[in-house]
């Protein structure tokens, strides 16, 4: 009887562990999405300000972006490769420096590149149900015709 009780306790452990893994995964996706949305919105405002030659506003927004990214990086470092986060932080610093020096055309270029980097990071960490729904299953090593 005691052996049966131990195995039942183990059975309860499995769904609890799976639920915790799912909750952590959803939380990480939400955190990544929120941080990337906030950064992308601020970068869009920087581009708009730079296009309108509003240097002061671009500098203010670039400093805001730098603070937002620094705050978000602490949490995102739990889920993501630190090197990727550091590359984006470097790009954010470049944006601020360009805005402060008045090089608004270069600021626009770097801002758009930073937005692409953030979007790539978000896409690479998001769940794609299509991976499981391909019919027939396709190997990542297959050529264009589906042959391995």
Short mmCIF file of N, CA, C and O in Angstrom, two decimals:
data_model
loop_
_atom_site.label_atom_id
_atom_site.label_comp_id
_atom_site.label_asym_id
_atom_site.label_seq_id
_atom_site.Cartn_x
_atom_site.Cartn_y
_atom_site.Cartn_z
N UNK A 1 0.82 -1.19 0.00
CA UNK A 1 0.00 0.00 0.00
C UNK A 1 0.86 1.26 0.00
O UNK A 1 0.57 2.20 -0.69
N UNK A 2 1.92 1.23 0.75
CA UNK A 2 2.78 2.40 0.85
C UNK A 2 3.48 2.66 -0.48
O UNK A 2 3.64 3.80 -0.88
N UNK A 3 3.86 1.62 -1.17
CA UNK A 3 4.50 1.77 -2.48
C UNK A 3 3.55 2.42 -3.47
O UNK A 3 3.96 3.25 -4.28
N UNK A 4 2.28 2.11 -3.41
CA UNK A 4 1.26 2.70 -4.29
C UNK A 4 1.12 4.20 -4.00
O UNK A 4 0.99 5.01 -4.92
N UNK A 5 1.19 4.60 -2.75
CA UNK A 5 1.07 6.01 -2.37
C UNK A 5 2.26 6.81 -2.88
O UNK A 5 2.11 7.94 -3.32
N UNK A 6 3.44 6.23 -2.84
CA UNK A 6 4.64 6.92 -3.33
C UNK A 6 4.53 7.14 -4.83
O UNK A 6 4.83 8.21 -5.33
N UNK A 7 4.08 6.14 -5.57
CA UNK A 7 3.98 6.30 -7.01
C UNK A 7 2.89 7.32 -7.37
O UNK A 7 3.02 8.03 -8.35
N UNK A 8 1.83 7.43 -6.58
CA UNK A 8 0.79 8.43 -6.82
C UNK A 8 1.35 9.84 -6.58
O UNK A 8 1.01 10.77 -7.31
N UNK A 9 2.19 9.99 -5.58
CA UNK A 9 2.81 11.29 -5.32
C UNK A 9 3.69 11.70 -6.49
O UNK A 9 3.74 12.85 -6.88
N UNK A 10 4.39 10.74 -7.05
CA UNK A 10 5.22 11.02 -8.22
C UNK A 10 4.37 11.42 -9.41
O UNK A 10 4.77 12.26 -10.21
N UNK A 11 3.22 10.80 -9.56
CA UNK A 11 2.34 11.15 -10.67
C UNK A 11 1.83 12.59 -10.55
O UNK A 11 1.64 13.25 -11.56
N UNK A 12 1.61 13.06 -9.36
CA UNK A 12 1.17 14.45 -9.17
C UNK A 12 2.30 15.43 -9.46
O UNK A 12 2.06 16.56 -9.88
N UNK A 13 3.51 14.99 -9.23
CA UNK A 13 4.66 15.85 -9.45
C UNK A 13 4.82 16.21 -10.93
O UNK A 13 5.17 17.35 -11.26
N UNK A 14 4.56 15.30 -11.82
CA UNK A 14 4.75 15.52 -13.25
C UNK A 14 3.85 16.63 -13.78
O UNK A 14 4.34 17.56 -14.41
N UNK A 15 2.52 16.61 -13.55
CA UNK A 15 1.70 17.71 -14.06
C UNK A 15 2.03 19.05 -13.41
O UNK A 15 1.95 20.09 -14.06
N UNK A 16 2.42 19.02 -12.14
CA UNK A 16 2.80 20.27 -11.47
C UNK A 16 4.05 20.84 -12.11
O UNK A 16 4.14 22.05 -12.39
N UNK A 17 5.02 19.99 -12.39
CA UNK A 17 6.25 20.43 -13.05
C UNK A 17 5.96 20.97 -14.44
O UNK A 17 6.48 22.02 -14.84
N UNK A 18 5.12 20.28 -15.20
CA UNK A 18 4.75 20.75 -16.53
C UNK A 18 4.03 22.09 -16.47
O UNK A 18 4.26 22.98 -17.30
N UNK A 19 3.15 22.27 -15.49
CA UNK A 19 2.43 23.54 -15.33
C UNK A 19 3.41 24.67 -15.00
O UNK A 19 3.27 25.79 -15.52
N UNK A 20 4.41 24.39 -14.16
CA UNK A 20 5.40 25.41 -13.83
C UNK A 20 6.24 25.78 -15.05
O UNK A 20 6.54 26.96 -15.27
N UNK A 21 6.61 24.81 -15.84
CA UNK A 21 7.38 25.07 -17.05
C UNK A 21 6.56 25.91 -18.03
O UNK A 21 7.06 26.88 -18.62
N UNK A 22 5.29 25.56 -18.19
CA UNK A 22 4.41 26.32 -19.08
C UNK A 22 4.25 27.75 -18.57
O UNK A 22 4.32 28.71 -19.35
N UNK A 23 4.03 27.92 -17.27
CA UNK A 23 3.86 29.26 -16.70
C UNK A 23 5.13 30.10 -16.91
O UNK A 23 5.06 31.27 -17.29
N UNK A 24 6.29 29.50 -16.68
CA UNK A 24 7.55 30.22 -16.87
C UNK A 24 7.72 30.61 -18.34
O UNK A 24 8.16 31.73 -18.64
N UNK A 25 7.37 29.71 -19.24
CA UNK A 25 7.49 29.99 -20.67
C UNK A 25 6.58 31.14 -21.09
O UNK A 25 7.00 32.04 -21.83
N UNK A 26 5.35 31.10 -20.63
CA UNK A 26 4.40 32.18 -20.97
C UNK A 26 4.85 33.51 -20.37
O UNK A 26 4.74 34.55 -21.02
N UNK A 27 5.36 33.46 -19.15
CA UNK A 27 5.85 34.68 -18.51
C UNK A 27 7.03 35.25 -19.29
O UNK A 27 7.11 36.46 -19.52
N UNK A 28 7.94 34.40 -19.73
CA UNK A 28 9.10 34.88 -20.48
C UNK A 28 8.67 35.48 -21.82
O UNK A 28 9.18 36.53 -22.22
N UNK A 29 7.73 34.85 -22.50
CA UNK A 29 7.24 35.39 -23.77
C UNK A 29 6.56 36.74 -23.57
O UNK A 29 6.73 37.66 -24.38
N UNK A 30 5.80 36.88 -22.48
CA UNK A 30 5.14 38.15 -22.19
C UNK A 30 6.17 39.24 -21.87
O UNK A 30 6.04 40.38 -22.33
N UNK A 31 7.19 38.90 -21.12
CA UNK A 31 8.23 39.87 -20.76
C UNK A 31 9.00 40.32 -22.01
O UNK A 31 9.27 41.52 -22.18
N UNK A 32 9.34 39.39 -22.86
CA UNK A 32 10.05 39.71 -24.09
C UNK A 32 9.17 40.59 -24.99
O UNK A 32 9.63 41.59 -25.54
N UNK A 33 7.91 40.21 -25.11
CA UNK A 33 6.98 40.99 -25.94
C UNK A 33 6.79 42.40 -25.42
O UNK A 33 6.81 43.37 -26.19
N UNK A 34 6.62 42.54 -24.12
CA UNK A 34 6.42 43.85 -23.53
C UNK A 34 7.64 44.74 -23.70
O UNK A 34 7.53 45.91 -24.10
N UNK A 35 8.82 44.21 -23.43
CA UNK A 35 10.05 44.99 -23.56
C UNK A 35 10.29 45.39 -25.01
O UNK A 35 10.67 46.54 -25.30
N UNK A 36 10.06 44.48 -25.94
CA UNK A 36 10.30 44.80 -27.35
C UNK A 36 9.26 45.79 -27.87
O UNK A 36 9.60 46.67 -28.67
N UNK A 37 8.02 45.68 -27.42
CA UNK A 37 6.99 46.66 -27.83
C UNK A 37 7.33 48.06 -27.34
O UNK A 37 7.24 49.03 -28.09
N UNK A 38 7.73 48.16 -26.08
CA UNK A 38 8.08 49.45 -25.50
C UNK A 38 9.27 50.06 -26.23
O UNK A 38 9.25 51.24 -26.61
N UNK A 39 10.31 49.26 -26.45
CA UNK A 39 11.51 49.76 -27.14
C UNK A 39 11.19 50.16 -28.58
O UNK A 39 11.64 51.22 -29.04
N UNK A 40 10.41 49.34 -29.27
CA UNK A 40 10.08 49.64 -30.66
C UNK A 40 9.26 50.93 -30.77
O UNK A 40 9.46 51.72 -31.70
N UNK A 41 8.36 51.14 -29.84
CA UNK A 41 7.56 52.37 -29.85
C UNK A 41 8.45 53.59 -29.63
O UNK A 41 8.32 54.59 -30.34
N UNK A 42 9.36 53.51 -28.68
CA UNK A 42 10.27 54.62 -28.40
C UNK A 42 11.19 54.87 -29.60
O UNK A 42 11.43 56.02 -29.98
N UNK A 43 11.68 53.81 -30.21
CA UNK A 43 12.54 53.96 -31.39
C UNK A 43 11.77 54.61 -32.52
O UNK A 43 12.30 55.49 -33.22
N UNK A 44 10.53 54.22 -32.70
CA UNK A 44 9.69 54.85 -33.73
C UNK A 44 9.54 56.35 -33.49
O UNK A 44 9.57 57.16 -34.44
N UNK A 45 9.41 56.75 -32.24
CA UNK A 45 9.30 58.17 -31.90
C UNK A 45 10.64 58.88 -32.15
O UNK A 45 10.65 60.04 -32.57
N UNK A 46 11.74 58.19 -31.89
CA UNK A 46 13.06 58.78 -32.17
C UNK A 46 13.20 59.04 -33.67
O UNK A 46 13.64 60.11 -34.09
N UNK A 47 12.84 58.06 -34.48
CA UNK A 47 12.92 58.21 -35.93
C UNK A 47 12.06 59.37 -36.38
O UNK A 47 12.50 60.21 -37.19
N UNK A 48 10.85 59.43 -35.87
CA UNK A 48 9.93 60.52 -36.25
C UNK A 48 10.52 61.88 -35.86
O UNK A 48 10.48 62.82 -36.65
N UNK A 49 11.06 61.99 -34.66
CA UNK A 49 11.66 63.25 -34.22
C UNK A 49 12.86 63.61 -35.08
O UNK A 49 13.04 64.79 -35.45
N UNK A 50 13.69 62.63 -35.39
CA UNK A 50 14.87 62.90 -36.22
C UNK A 50 14.47 63.31 -37.63
O UNK A 50 15.10 64.20 -38.22
N UNK A 51 13.44 62.67 -38.18
CA UNK A 51 12.96 63.05 -39.51
C UNK A 51 12.43 64.48 -39.54
O UNK A 51 12.50 65.15 -40.56
N UNK A 52 11.90 64.93 -38.41
CA UNK A 52 11.39 66.30 -38.31
C UNK A 52 12.48 67.27 -37.84
O UNK A 52 12.18 68.43 -37.53
N UNK A 53 13.70 66.80 -37.75
CA UNK A 53 14.86 67.59 -37.31
C UNK A 53 14.68 68.17 -35.91
O UNK A 53 15.19 69.25 -35.60
N UNK A 54 13.96 67.45 -35.06
CA UNK A 54 13.77 67.86 -33.67
C UNK A 54 14.83 67.16 -32.83
O UNK A 54 14.58 66.13 -32.20
N UNK A 55 16.03 67.75 -32.81
CA UNK A 55 17.16 67.14 -32.14
C UNK A 55 16.93 66.97 -30.65
O UNK A 55 17.25 65.92 -30.08
N UNK A 56 16.39 67.98 -30.00
CA UNK A 56 16.17 67.91 -28.55
C UNK A 56 15.23 66.77 -28.18
O UNK A 56 15.49 66.04 -27.22
N UNK A 57 14.17 66.63 -28.92
CA UNK A 57 13.21 65.54 -28.65
C UNK A 57 13.86 64.18 -28.91
O UNK A 57 13.65 63.23 -28.17
N UNK A 58 14.66 64.09 -29.98
CA UNK A 58 15.34 62.83 -30.29
C UNK A 58 16.31 62.45 -29.17
O UNK A 58 16.39 61.28 -28.78
N UNK A 59 17.03 63.43 -28.63
CA UNK A 59 17.96 63.16 -27.54
C UNK A 59 17.20 62.69 -26.30
O UNK A 59 17.58 61.71 -25.65
N UNK A 60 16.11 63.39 -26.00
CA UNK A 60 15.29 63.02 -24.83
C UNK A 60 14.75 61.59 -24.97
O UNK A 60 14.83 60.79 -24.03
N UNK A 61 14.26 61.26 -26.14
CA UNK A 61 13.73 59.91 -26.37
C UNK A 61 14.84 58.86 -26.37
O UNK A 61 14.63 57.74 -25.88
N UNK A 62 16.01 59.21 -26.89
CA UNK A 62 17.14 58.26 -26.88
C UNK A 62 17.59 57.96 -25.46
O UNK A 62 17.90 56.82 -25.13
N UNK A 63 17.60 58.97 -24.61
CA UNK A 63 17.95 58.76 -23.21
C UNK A 63 16.88 57.89 -22.52
O UNK A 63 17.20 57.01 -21.72
N UNK A 64 15.62 58.15 -22.86
CA UNK A 64 14.52 57.34 -22.33
C UNK A 64 14.66 55.90 -22.77
O UNK A 64 14.50 54.96 -21.98
N UNK A 65 14.99 55.69 -24.05
CA UNK A 65 15.19 54.34 -24.59
C UNK A 65 16.32 53.63 -23.86
O UNK A 65 16.19 52.45 -23.52
N UNK A 66 17.40 54.35 -23.62
CA UNK A 66 18.54 53.75 -22.93
C UNK A 66 18.14 53.29 -21.53
O UNK A 66 18.50 52.19 -21.10
N UNK A 67 17.37 54.10 -20.82
CA UNK A 67 16.90 53.72 -19.48
C UNK A 67 15.95 52.53 -19.55
O UNK A 67 16.06 51.60 -18.74
N UNK A 68 15.01 52.57 -20.50
CA UNK A 68 14.05 51.47 -20.64
C UNK A 68 14.77 50.16 -20.95
O UNK A 68 14.43 49.12 -20.37
N UNK A 69 15.74 50.21 -21.85
CA UNK A 69 16.44 48.98 -22.24
C UNK A 69 17.29 48.45 -21.09
O UNK A 69 17.37 47.25 -20.87
N UNK A 70 17.92 49.36 -20.36
CA UNK A 70 18.72 48.95 -19.21
C UNK A 70 17.85 48.26 -18.16
O UNK A 70 18.22 47.22 -17.61
N UNK A 71 16.67 48.83 -17.90
CA UNK A 71 15.74 48.22 -16.94
C UNK A 71 15.25 46.85 -17.42
O UNK A 71 15.20 45.90 -16.65
N UNK A 72 14.91 46.77 -18.71
CA UNK A 72 14.38 45.52 -19.26
C UNK A 72 15.46 44.44 -19.36
O UNK A 72 15.16 43.25 -19.20
N UNK A 73 16.70 44.83 -19.59
CA UNK A 73 17.78 43.85 -19.77
C UNK A 73 18.00 42.98 -18.55
O UNK A 73 18.37 41.82 -18.68
N UNK A 74 17.77 43.52 -17.37
CA UNK A 74 17.94 42.72 -16.16
C UNK A 74 17.02 41.52 -16.15
O UNK A 74 17.46 40.38 -15.90
N UNK A 75 15.76 41.74 -16.47
CA UNK A 75 14.79 40.65 -16.51
C UNK A 75 15.01 39.77 -17.74
O UNK A 75 14.99 38.53 -17.64
N UNK A 76 15.25 40.39 -18.88
CA UNK A 76 15.42 39.61 -20.11
C UNK A 76 16.66 38.73 -20.07
O UNK A 76 16.72 37.71 -20.74
N UNK A 77 17.64 39.11 -19.27
CA UNK A 77 18.85 38.31 -19.14
C UNK A 77 18.59 36.93 -18.56
O UNK A 77 19.39 36.02 -18.72
N UNK A 78 17.45 36.76 -17.90
CA UNK A 78 17.06 35.45 -17.38
C UNK A 78 16.70 34.51 -18.53
O UNK A 78 17.00 33.32 -18.49
N UNK A 79 16.08 35.06 -19.58
CA UNK A 79 15.52 34.25 -20.66
C UNK A 79 16.39 34.20 -21.91
O UNK A 79 16.31 33.27 -22.68
N UNK A 80 17.16 35.27 -22.14
CA UNK A 80 17.83 35.44 -23.42
C UNK A 80 19.34 35.43 -23.26
O UNK A 80 19.87 35.71 -22.20
N UNK A 81 20.01 35.16 -24.36
CA UNK A 81 21.47 35.18 -24.41
C UNK A 81 21.95 36.60 -24.14
O UNK A 81 21.52 37.55 -24.80
N UNK A 82 22.84 36.75 -23.19
CA UNK A 82 23.31 38.07 -22.76
C UNK A 82 24.01 38.83 -23.89
O UNK A 82 23.90 40.05 -23.98
N UNK A 83 24.69 38.13 -24.76
CA UNK A 83 25.38 38.77 -25.88
C UNK A 83 24.44 39.53 -26.79
O UNK A 83 24.75 40.64 -27.25
N UNK A 84 23.27 38.95 -27.06
CA UNK A 84 22.27 39.63 -27.90
C UNK A 84 21.77 40.90 -27.23
O UNK A 84 21.61 41.94 -27.87
N UNK A 85 21.53 40.81 -25.93
CA UNK A 85 21.06 41.99 -25.19
C UNK A 85 22.12 43.08 -25.18
O UNK A 85 21.80 44.27 -25.30
N UNK A 86 23.38 42.68 -25.04
CA UNK A 86 24.48 43.65 -25.03
C UNK A 86 24.64 44.33 -26.39
O UNK A 86 24.96 45.52 -26.46
N UNK A 87 24.46 43.58 -27.47
CA UNK A 87 24.53 44.18 -28.81
C UNK A 87 23.47 45.26 -28.97
O UNK A 87 23.74 46.33 -29.53
N UNK A 88 22.27 44.97 -28.51
CA UNK A 88 21.19 45.96 -28.60
C UNK A 88 21.50 47.16 -27.70
O UNK A 88 21.29 48.31 -28.10
N UNK A 89 22.03 46.91 -26.51
CA UNK A 89 22.39 48.01 -25.61
C UNK A 89 23.46 48.90 -26.25
O UNK A 89 23.39 50.13 -26.12
N UNK A 90 24.40 48.31 -26.94
CA UNK A 90 25.43 49.09 -27.64
C UNK A 90 24.80 49.94 -28.74
O UNK A 90 25.14 51.12 -28.89
N UNK A 91 23.87 49.34 -29.46
CA UNK A 91 23.19 50.08 -30.54
C UNK A 91 22.38 51.23 -29.95
O UNK A 91 22.36 52.34 -30.51
N UNK A 92 21.74 51.01 -28.82
CA UNK A 92 20.95 52.06 -28.15
C UNK A 92 21.87 53.21 -27.73
O UNK A 92 21.52 54.39 -27.89
N UNK A 93 23.06 52.89 -27.23
CA UNK A 93 24.02 53.93 -26.86
C UNK A 93 24.49 54.72 -28.08
O UNK A 93 24.67 55.94 -28.00
N UNK A 94 24.67 54.03 -29.20
CA UNK A 94 25.05 54.71 -30.44
C UNK A 94 23.95 55.68 -30.88
O UNK A 94 24.25 56.79 -31.35
N UNK A 95 22.71 55.25 -30.75
CA UNK A 95 21.58 56.11 -31.12
C UNK A 95 21.60 57.39 -30.29
O UNK A 95 21.44 58.50 -30.82
N UNK A 96 21.81 57.25 -29.00
CA UNK A 96 21.85 58.42 -28.11
C UNK A 96 23.00 59.33 -28.50
O UNK A 96 22.85 60.55 -28.60
N UNK A 97 24.18 58.75 -28.74
CA UNK A 97 25.35 59.55 -29.11
C UNK A 97 25.13 60.30 -30.42
O UNK A 97 25.49 61.48 -30.54
N UNK A 98 24.53 59.64 -31.39
CA UNK A 98 24.26 60.29 -32.68
C UNK A 98 23.23 61.41 -32.54
O UNK A 98 23.37 62.47 -33.15
N UNK A 99 22.22 61.17 -31.73
CA UNK A 99 21.20 62.21 -31.51
C UNK A 99 21.83 63.42 -30.80
O UNK A 99 21.56 64.56 -31.16
N UNK A 100 22.69 63.15 -29.83
CA UNK A 100 23.32 64.25 -29.09
C UNK A 100 24.28 65.06 -29.98
O UNK A 100 24.39 66.27 -29.82
N UNK A 101 24.94 64.39 -30.90
CA UNK A 101 25.88 65.09 -31.78
C UNK A 101 25.17 65.78 -32.95
O UNK A 101 25.81 66.48 -33.72
N UNK A 102 23.88 65.54 -33.09
CA UNK A 102 23.11 66.18 -34.17
C UNK A 102 23.17 65.45 -35.49
O UNK A 102 22.70 65.97 -36.50
N UNK A 103 23.73 64.27 -35.52
CA UNK A 103 23.81 63.48 -36.75
C UNK A 103 22.51 62.68 -36.91
O UNK A 103 22.47 61.46 -36.72
N UNK A 104 21.45 63.39 -37.25
CA UNK A 104 20.11 62.80 -37.23
C UNK A 104 19.89 61.76 -38.34
O UNK A 104 19.15 60.80 -38.14
N UNK A 105 20.53 61.95 -39.50
CA UNK A 105 20.39 60.95 -40.56
C UNK A 105 20.98 59.61 -40.13
O UNK A 105 20.37 58.55 -40.33
N UNK A 106 22.16 59.66 -39.53
CA UNK A 106 22.77 58.43 -39.02
C UNK A 106 21.97 57.87 -37.85
O UNK A 106 21.88 56.64 -37.68
N UNK A 107 21.39 58.74 -37.06
CA UNK A 107 20.54 58.32 -35.94
C UNK A 107 19.34 57.53 -36.45
O UNK A 107 18.97 56.50 -35.88
N UNK A 108 18.76 57.99 -37.55
CA UNK A 108 17.61 57.28 -38.15
C UNK A 108 18.03 55.90 -38.62
O UNK A 108 17.34 54.90 -38.35
N UNK A 109 19.17 55.82 -39.30
CA UNK A 109 19.67 54.53 -39.82
C UNK A 109 19.91 53.56 -38.66
O UNK A 109 19.48 52.39 -38.71
N UNK A 110 20.61 54.02 -37.64
CA UNK A 110 20.92 53.16 -36.49
C UNK A 110 19.65 52.78 -35.73
O UNK A 110 19.55 51.66 -35.21
N UNK A 111 18.70 53.68 -35.65
CA UNK A 111 17.44 53.39 -34.96
C UNK A 111 16.67 52.28 -35.68
O UNK A 111 16.14 51.37 -35.05
N UNK A 112 16.64 52.37 -36.98
CA UNK A 112 15.94 51.33 -37.75
C UNK A 112 16.66 49.99 -37.63
O UNK A 112 16.02 48.94 -37.56
N UNK A 113 17.98 50.02 -37.61
CA UNK A 113 18.75 48.78 -37.43
C UNK A 113 18.47 48.18 -36.04
O UNK A 113 18.30 46.97 -35.89
N UNK A 114 18.41 49.04 -35.04
CA UNK A 114 18.11 48.57 -33.68
C UNK A 114 16.71 47.96 -33.62
O UNK A 114 16.50 46.93 -32.98
N UNK A 115 15.76 48.58 -34.31
CA UNK A 115 14.40 48.04 -34.34
C UNK A 115 14.39 46.66 -34.98
O UNK A 115 13.70 45.75 -34.51
N UNK A 116 15.18 46.49 -36.05
CA UNK A 116 15.26 45.17 -36.70
C UNK A 116 15.88 44.14 -35.75
O UNK A 116 15.44 42.98 -35.70
N UNK A 117 16.90 44.54 -35.01
CA UNK A 117 17.54 43.63 -34.07
C UNK A 117 16.56 43.18 -32.98
O UNK A 117 16.50 42.00 -32.63
N UNK A 118 15.78 44.12 -32.47
CA UNK A 118 14.80 43.80 -31.43
C UNK A 118 13.71 42.90 -31.98
O UNK A 118 13.31 41.93 -31.34
N UNK A 119 13.25 43.18 -33.18
CA UNK A 119 12.22 42.35 -33.79
C UNK A 119 12.74 40.94 -34.05
O UNK A 119 12.04 39.95 -33.82
N UNK A 120 13.99 40.83 -34.50
CA UNK A 120 14.59 39.51 -34.72
C UNK A 120 14.69 38.74 -33.40
O UNK A 120 14.39 37.54 -33.35
N UNK A 121 15.10 39.43 -32.36
CA UNK A 121 15.20 38.79 -31.04
C UNK A 121 13.84 38.27 -30.59
O UNK A 121 13.71 37.15 -30.11
N UNK A 122 12.82 39.10 -30.78
CA UNK A 122 11.47 38.70 -30.38
C UNK A 122 10.99 37.49 -31.19
O UNK A 122 10.43 36.54 -30.63
N UNK A 123 11.19 37.52 -32.49
CA UNK A 123 10.75 36.42 -33.34
C UNK A 123 11.50 35.13 -33.03
O UNK A 123 10.92 34.05 -33.07
N UNK A 124 12.77 35.24 -32.75
CA UNK A 124 13.56 34.04 -32.49
C UNK A 124 13.17 33.37 -31.18
O UNK A 124 13.39 32.17 -31.01
N UNK A 125 12.58 34.12 -30.27
CA UNK A 125 12.19 33.56 -28.97
C UNK A 125 10.70 33.25 -28.86
O UNK A 125 10.25 32.77 -27.84
N UNK A 126 9.94 33.54 -29.92
CA UNK A 126 8.50 33.30 -29.83
C UNK A 126 8.16 31.87 -30.26
O UNK A 126 8.90 31.22 -30.97
N UNK A 127 7.01 31.43 -29.80
CA UNK A 127 6.52 30.08 -30.11
C UNK A 127 5.85 30.10 -31.47
O UNK A 127 5.02 30.97 -31.74
N UNK A 128 6.21 29.17 -32.31
CA UNK A 128 5.60 29.05 -33.63
C UNK A 128 4.92 27.69 -33.72
O UNK A 128 5.58 26.67 -33.83
N UNK A 129 3.59 27.70 -33.67
CA UNK A 129 2.84 26.45 -33.72
C UNK A 129 3.06 25.73 -35.05
O UNK A 129 2.95 24.52 -35.13
N UNK A 130 3.41 26.47 -36.09
CA UNK A 130 3.63 25.87 -37.40
C UNK A 130 4.73 24.84 -37.40
O UNK A 130 4.74 23.94 -38.23
N UNK A 131 5.65 24.93 -36.46
CA UNK A 131 6.71 23.95 -36.36
C UNK A 131 6.13 22.56 -36.13
O UNK A 131 6.62 21.57 -36.65
N UNK A 132 5.04 22.50 -35.38
CA UNK A 132 4.43 21.22 -35.06
C UNK A 132 3.33 20.82 -36.04
O UNK A 132 2.87 19.70 -36.01
N UNK A 133 2.92 21.74 -36.88
CA UNK A 133 1.78 21.49 -37.75
C UNK A 133 2.17 21.25 -39.20
O UNK A 133 1.30 21.19 -40.06
N UNK A 134 3.45 21.12 -39.49
CA UNK A 134 3.85 20.89 -40.87
C UNK A 134 3.43 19.50 -41.30
O UNK A 134 3.51 18.55 -40.54
N UNK A 135 2.96 19.40 -42.51
CA UNK A 135 2.49 18.11 -43.02
C UNK A 135 3.06 17.92 -44.41
O UNK A 135 2.71 18.68 -45.31
N UNK A 136 3.90 17.01 -44.68
CA UNK A 136 4.55 16.10 -43.75
C UNK A 136 5.68 16.81 -43.01
O UNK A 136 6.10 17.89 -43.41
N UNK A 137 6.19 16.19 -41.96
CA UNK A 137 7.29 16.80 -41.23
C UNK A 137 8.48 17.05 -42.16
O UNK A 137 8.80 16.22 -42.99
N UNK A 138 9.07 18.21 -42.04
CA UNK A 138 10.18 18.59 -42.90
C UNK A 138 11.43 18.74 -42.05
O UNK A 138 11.41 19.41 -41.02
N UNK A 139 12.49 18.13 -42.48
CA UNK A 139 13.76 18.23 -41.77
C UNK A 139 14.38 19.59 -42.03
O UNK A 139 14.25 20.16 -43.12
N UNK A 140 15.04 20.13 -41.03
CA UNK A 140 15.75 21.40 -41.23
C UNK A 140 16.92 21.22 -42.16
O UNK A 140 17.45 22.20 -42.67
N UNK A 141 17.32 19.99 -42.41
CA UNK A 141 18.44 19.70 -43.29
C UNK A 141 17.99 19.37 -44.71
O UNK A 141 18.80 19.01 -45.54
N UNK A 142 16.70 19.49 -44.99
CA UNK A 142 16.17 19.15 -46.30
C UNK A 142 16.54 20.24 -47.32
O UNK A 142 16.66 21.42 -46.97
N UNK A 143 16.67 19.83 -48.57
CA UNK A 143 16.90 20.82 -49.62
C UNK A 143 15.54 21.44 -50.01
O UNK A 143 14.52 21.16 -49.40
N UNK A 144 15.54 22.30 -51.03
CA UNK A 144 14.32 22.99 -51.42
C UNK A 144 13.20 22.05 -51.83
O UNK A 144 12.03 22.36 -51.69
N UNK A 145 13.53 20.90 -52.34
CA UNK A 145 12.53 19.92 -52.76
C UNK A 145 12.06 19.04 -51.63
O UNK A 145 11.21 18.17 -51.82
N UNK A 146 12.58 19.23 -50.43
CA UNK A 146 12.17 18.43 -49.28
C UNK A 146 12.95 17.14 -49.11
O UNK A 146 12.64 16.32 -48.28
N UNK A 147 14.00 16.96 -49.93
CA UNK A 147 14.80 15.75 -49.87
C UNK A 147 15.97 15.96 -48.90
O UNK A 147 16.57 17.03 -48.86
N UNK A 148 16.28 14.93 -48.12
CA UNK A 148 17.42 15.03 -47.19
C UNK A 148 18.66 14.42 -47.80
O UNK A 148 18.66 13.70 -48.72
#
